Tab-separated table of N, CA and C in Angstrom:
chain	number	residue	atom	x	y	z
A	14	GLY	N	0.665	53.214	3.722
A	14	GLY	CA	-0.180	54.627	3.701
A	14	GLY	C	-0.347	55.140	4.854
A	15	LEU	N	-0.785	56.320	4.698
A	15	LEU	CA	-1.141	56.917	6.190
A	15	LEU	C	-2.631	57.322	6.525
A	16	LEU	N	-2.751	56.900	7.738
A	16	LEU	CA	-4.193	56.831	8.151
A	16	LEU	C	-4.664	58.322	8.787
A	17	VAL	N	-5.608	58.847	7.933
A	17	VAL	CA	-6.129	60.215	8.157
A	17	VAL	C	-6.809	60.235	9.674
A	18	THR	N	-6.295	60.929	10.543
A	18	THR	CA	-6.762	60.885	11.860
A	18	THR	C	-7.585	61.957	12.305
A	19	GLU	N	-7.731	63.144	11.625
A	19	GLU	CA	-8.424	64.231	11.667
A	19	GLU	C	-8.740	65.177	10.566
A	20	VAL	N	-9.718	65.590	10.129
A	20	VAL	CA	-10.140	66.469	9.167
A	20	VAL	C	-10.552	67.688	9.712
A	21	VAL	N	-9.939	68.711	9.657
A	21	VAL	CA	-10.312	70.094	10.222
A	21	VAL	C	-11.409	70.723	9.436
A	22	PRO	N	-12.450	70.985	9.898
A	22	PRO	CA	-13.630	71.762	9.241
A	22	PRO	C	-13.224	72.942	8.369
A	23	GLY	N	-13.404	73.194	7.345
A	23	GLY	CA	-13.065	74.157	6.463
A	23	GLY	C	-11.800	74.142	5.770
A	24	SER	N	-11.038	72.929	6.166
A	24	SER	CA	-9.654	72.928	5.408
A	24	SER	C	-9.811	72.322	4.152
A	25	GLY	N	-8.449	72.239	3.442
A	25	GLY	CA	-8.420	71.706	2.046
A	25	GLY	C	-9.117	70.376	1.883
A	26	ALA	N	-8.458	69.535	3.137
A	26	ALA	CA	-8.809	68.121	3.117
A	26	ALA	C	-10.387	68.028	3.480
A	27	ASP	N	-10.887	68.908	4.184
A	27	ASP	CA	-12.385	69.035	4.216
A	27	ASP	C	-13.166	69.110	2.998
A	28	ALA	N	-12.786	69.968	2.302
A	28	ALA	CA	-13.095	70.559	0.985
A	28	ALA	C	-13.075	69.408	-0.135
A	29	ALA	N	-12.233	68.536	-0.054
A	29	ALA	CA	-11.978	67.374	-0.906
A	29	ALA	C	-12.633	66.146	-0.552
A	30	GLY	N	-13.176	66.307	0.624
A	30	GLY	CA	-14.161	65.169	0.876
A	30	GLY	C	-13.392	64.063	1.850
A	31	LEU	N	-12.153	64.350	2.206
A	31	LEU	CA	-11.775	63.368	3.046
A	31	LEU	C	-12.444	63.174	4.547
A	32	GLN	N	-12.602	62.156	4.964
A	32	GLN	CA	-13.434	61.737	6.272
A	32	GLN	C	-12.650	61.544	7.609
A	33	ASN	N	-13.441	62.260	8.658
A	33	ASN	CA	-12.630	61.691	9.922
A	33	ASN	C	-12.905	60.189	10.303
A	34	PRO	N	-12.126	59.773	11.075
A	34	PRO	CA	-12.187	58.439	11.296
A	34	PRO	C	-13.686	58.098	12.071
A	35	GLU	N	-14.131	56.927	11.988
A	35	GLU	CA	-15.251	56.625	12.744
A	35	GLU	C	-15.169	55.263	13.459
A	36	THR	N	-15.521	55.195	14.726
A	36	THR	CA	-15.396	53.830	15.410
A	36	THR	C	-16.838	53.348	15.269
A	37	VAL	N	-16.550	52.062	14.673
A	37	VAL	CA	-17.836	51.044	14.584
A	37	VAL	C	-17.806	49.944	15.339
A	38	GLN	N	-18.807	49.572	16.161
A	38	GLN	CA	-19.016	48.308	16.805
A	38	GLN	C	-19.458	47.325	15.882
A	39	GLN	N	-18.994	46.191	15.747
A	39	GLN	CA	-19.257	44.926	14.997
A	39	GLN	C	-19.590	43.773	15.829
A	40	ARG	N	-20.330	42.835	15.593
A	40	ARG	CA	-20.577	41.544	16.210
A	40	ARG	C	-19.286	40.595	15.152
A	41	ALA	N	-18.956	39.673	15.915
A	41	ALA	CA	-17.957	38.697	15.304
A	41	ALA	C	-17.698	37.385	15.966
A	42	GLY	N	-17.455	36.473	15.300
A	42	GLY	CA	-17.258	35.273	16.004
A	42	GLY	C	-18.532	34.539	16.267
A	43	ARG	N	-18.468	33.374	16.741
A	43	ARG	CA	-19.577	32.453	16.910
A	43	ARG	C	-20.402	32.814	17.997
A	44	ARG	N	-19.911	33.530	18.912
A	44	ARG	CA	-20.598	33.817	20.176
A	44	ARG	C	-21.049	35.312	19.960
A	45	GLY	N	-20.724	35.984	18.771
A	45	GLY	CA	-21.199	37.438	18.673
A	45	GLY	C	-20.726	38.447	19.688
A	46	ALA	N	-19.417	38.316	19.808
A	46	ALA	CA	-18.720	38.978	20.821
A	46	ALA	C	-18.482	40.405	20.039
A	47	VAL	N	-18.750	41.725	20.710
A	47	VAL	CA	-18.738	42.957	20.022
A	47	VAL	C	-17.406	43.331	19.697
A	48	VAL	N	-16.980	43.762	18.802
A	48	VAL	CA	-15.594	44.279	18.268
A	48	VAL	C	-15.626	45.627	17.921
A	49	THR	N	-14.674	46.525	18.416
A	49	THR	CA	-14.690	47.923	17.911
A	49	THR	C	-13.615	48.024	16.667
A	50	VAL	N	-14.232	48.554	15.834
A	50	VAL	CA	-13.339	48.774	14.625
A	50	VAL	C	-13.208	50.281	14.336
A	51	ASN	N	-12.065	50.723	13.778
A	51	ASN	CA	-11.748	52.067	13.472
A	51	ASN	C	-11.693	52.108	11.888
A	52	GLU	N	-12.783	52.768	11.157
A	52	GLU	CA	-12.586	53.055	9.875
A	52	GLU	C	-12.106	54.281	9.435
A	53	ALA	N	-11.302	54.456	8.777
A	53	ALA	CA	-10.551	55.751	8.436
A	53	ALA	C	-10.028	55.713	6.827
A	54	ASP	N	-10.105	56.853	6.143
A	54	ASP	CA	-9.515	56.951	5.160
A	54	ASP	C	-7.853	56.762	5.223
A	55	VAL	N	-7.193	56.146	4.282
A	55	VAL	CA	-5.629	55.719	4.306
A	55	VAL	C	-5.351	56.364	2.887
A	56	ILE	N	-4.263	57.588	3.070
A	56	ILE	CA	-3.795	58.134	2.071
A	56	ILE	C	-2.371	56.950	1.563
A	57	THR	N	-2.669	56.689	0.164
A	57	THR	CA	-1.682	55.620	-0.416
A	57	THR	C	-0.562	56.299	-1.378
A	58	ALA	N	-1.052	57.518	-1.935
A	58	ALA	CA	-0.314	58.281	-2.954
A	58	ALA	C	-0.587	59.514	-2.978
A	59	VAL	N	0.768	60.370	-3.228
A	59	VAL	CA	0.267	61.862	-3.604
A	59	VAL	C	0.753	62.235	-4.982
A	60	ASP	N	-0.018	62.642	-5.952
A	60	ASP	CA	0.312	63.111	-7.358
A	60	ASP	C	1.164	61.722	-7.945
A	61	GLY	N	0.321	60.401	-7.625
A	61	GLY	CA	1.077	59.534	-8.296
A	61	GLY	C	2.142	58.694	-7.570
A	62	ARG	N	2.681	59.194	-6.591
A	62	ARG	CA	3.839	58.833	-5.792
A	62	ARG	C	3.385	58.127	-4.312
A	63	ARG	N	3.808	56.772	-4.427
A	63	ARG	CA	3.629	56.054	-3.228
A	63	ARG	C	3.847	56.945	-2.052
A	64	VAL	N	3.056	56.753	-0.922
A	64	VAL	CA	3.588	57.351	0.592
A	64	VAL	C	3.184	56.235	1.295
A	65	ASN	N	4.353	55.904	2.060
A	65	ASN	CA	4.323	54.884	3.200
A	65	ASN	C	4.431	55.529	4.639
A	66	ARG	N	4.989	56.744	4.743
A	66	ARG	CA	5.330	57.097	5.908
A	66	ARG	C	4.895	58.717	5.878
A	67	ALA	N	4.607	59.292	6.924
A	67	ALA	CA	4.314	60.590	7.131
A	67	ALA	C	5.526	61.597	6.595
A	68	ASP	N	6.871	61.218	6.601
A	68	ASP	CA	8.074	61.688	6.027
A	68	ASP	C	8.081	61.821	4.374
A	69	ASP	N	7.337	60.765	3.798
A	69	ASP	CA	7.256	60.731	2.178
A	69	ASP	C	6.375	61.818	2.013
A	70	LEU	N	5.274	62.019	2.465
A	70	LEU	CA	4.302	63.083	2.079
A	70	LEU	C	4.738	64.436	2.604
A	71	VAL	N	5.304	64.545	3.779
A	71	VAL	CA	5.816	65.847	4.243
A	71	VAL	C	7.066	66.412	3.233
A	72	GLY	N	7.971	65.515	2.902
A	72	GLY	CA	8.851	65.825	1.727
A	72	GLY	C	8.578	66.233	0.676
A	73	TYR	N	7.398	65.651	0.004
A	73	TYR	CA	6.715	66.047	-1.335
A	73	TYR	C	6.128	67.662	-1.208
A	74	LEU	N	5.432	67.555	-0.109
A	74	LEU	CA	4.727	68.793	0.092
A	74	LEU	C	5.630	70.243	0.479
A	75	ARG	N	6.895	69.810	0.830
A	75	ARG	CA	7.762	70.879	1.012
A	75	ARG	C	7.999	71.576	-0.157
A	76	GLY	N	8.076	71.244	-1.221
A	76	GLY	CA	8.283	71.746	-2.513
A	76	GLY	C	7.223	72.441	-3.133
A	77	LEU	N	6.134	72.486	-2.540
A	77	LEU	CA	4.823	73.194	-2.983
A	77	LEU	C	4.503	74.381	-2.263
A	78	GLU	N	3.584	75.164	-2.692
A	78	GLU	CA	3.248	76.389	-2.201
A	78	GLU	C	1.758	76.285	-1.829
A	79	ILE	N	1.325	77.420	-0.841
A	79	ILE	CA	-0.140	77.313	-0.563
A	79	ILE	C	-1.029	77.736	-1.822
A	80	GLY	N	-1.913	77.136	-1.957
A	80	GLY	CA	-2.846	77.435	-3.153
A	80	GLY	C	-2.452	76.276	-4.354
A	81	ASP	N	-1.360	75.578	-4.181
A	81	ASP	CA	-1.169	74.595	-5.101
A	81	ASP	C	-2.218	73.454	-4.677
A	82	ALA	N	-2.327	72.382	-5.728
A	82	ALA	CA	-3.485	71.550	-5.689
A	82	ALA	C	-2.732	70.291	-5.665
A	83	VAL	N	-2.959	69.137	-5.030
A	83	VAL	CA	-2.381	67.739	-5.307
A	83	VAL	C	-3.496	66.819	-5.406
A	84	GLU	N	-3.233	65.692	-5.917
A	84	GLU	CA	-4.320	64.503	-6.178
A	84	GLU	C	-3.730	63.396	-5.077
A	85	LEU	N	-4.625	63.150	-4.207
A	85	LEU	CA	-4.256	61.959	-3.434
A	85	LEU	C	-5.098	60.757	-3.650
A	86	THR	N	-4.325	59.723	-3.663
A	86	THR	CA	-5.016	58.292	-3.798
A	86	THR	C	-5.419	58.003	-2.597
A	87	VAL	N	-6.720	57.639	-2.122
A	87	VAL	CA	-7.220	57.280	-0.924
A	87	VAL	C	-7.736	55.749	-0.974
A	88	LEU	N	-7.615	55.153	0.090
A	88	LEU	CA	-8.130	53.946	0.359
A	88	LEU	C	-9.235	54.117	1.146
A	89	ARG	N	-10.644	53.934	0.910
A	89	ARG	CA	-11.770	54.174	1.829
A	89	ARG	C	-12.576	52.673	1.844
A	90	GLY	N	-12.253	52.241	2.980
A	90	GLY	CA	-12.938	50.872	2.896
A	90	GLY	C	-12.251	49.964	1.817
A	91	ASP	N	-13.004	49.271	1.008
A	91	ASP	CA	-12.603	48.355	-0.139
A	91	ASP	C	-12.219	49.327	-1.264
A	92	GLU	N	-12.589	50.558	-1.338
A	92	GLU	CA	-12.486	51.415	-2.452
A	92	GLU	C	-11.413	52.292	-2.404
A	93	ARG	N	-10.765	52.331	-3.770
A	93	ARG	CA	-9.659	53.367	-4.075
A	93	ARG	C	-10.475	54.466	-4.888
A	94	ILE	N	-10.171	55.725	-4.132
A	94	ILE	CA	-10.559	56.801	-4.882
A	94	ILE	C	-9.383	58.018	-4.860
A	95	GLN	N	-9.748	59.164	-5.904
A	95	GLN	CA	-8.882	59.985	-6.183
A	95	GLN	C	-9.663	61.419	-5.762
A	96	VAL	N	-8.873	62.103	-4.979
A	96	VAL	CA	-9.463	63.496	-4.487
A	96	VAL	C	-8.321	64.512	-4.602
A	97	THR	N	-8.868	65.620	-4.968
A	97	THR	CA	-7.798	66.819	-5.157
A	97	THR	C	-7.974	67.760	-4.048
A	98	VAL	N	-6.985	67.982	-3.217
A	98	VAL	CA	-6.793	68.906	-2.111
A	98	VAL	C	-5.932	70.122	-2.566
A	99	THR	N	-6.451	71.278	-2.321
A	99	THR	CA	-5.761	72.671	-2.450
A	99	THR	C	-5.203	72.792	-1.137
A	100	LEU	N	-3.792	73.164	-1.315
A	100	LEU	CA	-2.966	73.369	-0.026
A	100	LEU	C	-3.477	74.882	0.511
A	101	GLY	N	-3.608	74.929	1.892
A	101	GLY	CA	-3.892	76.164	2.618
A	101	GLY	C	-3.149	76.458	3.728
């Protein structure tokens, strides 16, 4: 999948509800060490087609036009969600 690293305010991704990564500190281990974890959306498919690399997504999007909509399958934590993004 593809890690979402930034969602631009006002973009199609923002309108679809994709989330910016969030850094969370958690206590782990017997000694309670603080561990920094990055939580972010991960895009796993576009219009039902699995994406593993950025090239997979870009190659698919090249055949589309501004204003077209795509359905993304997104892993958010332990949950898989579907979001529709209008290309802009």
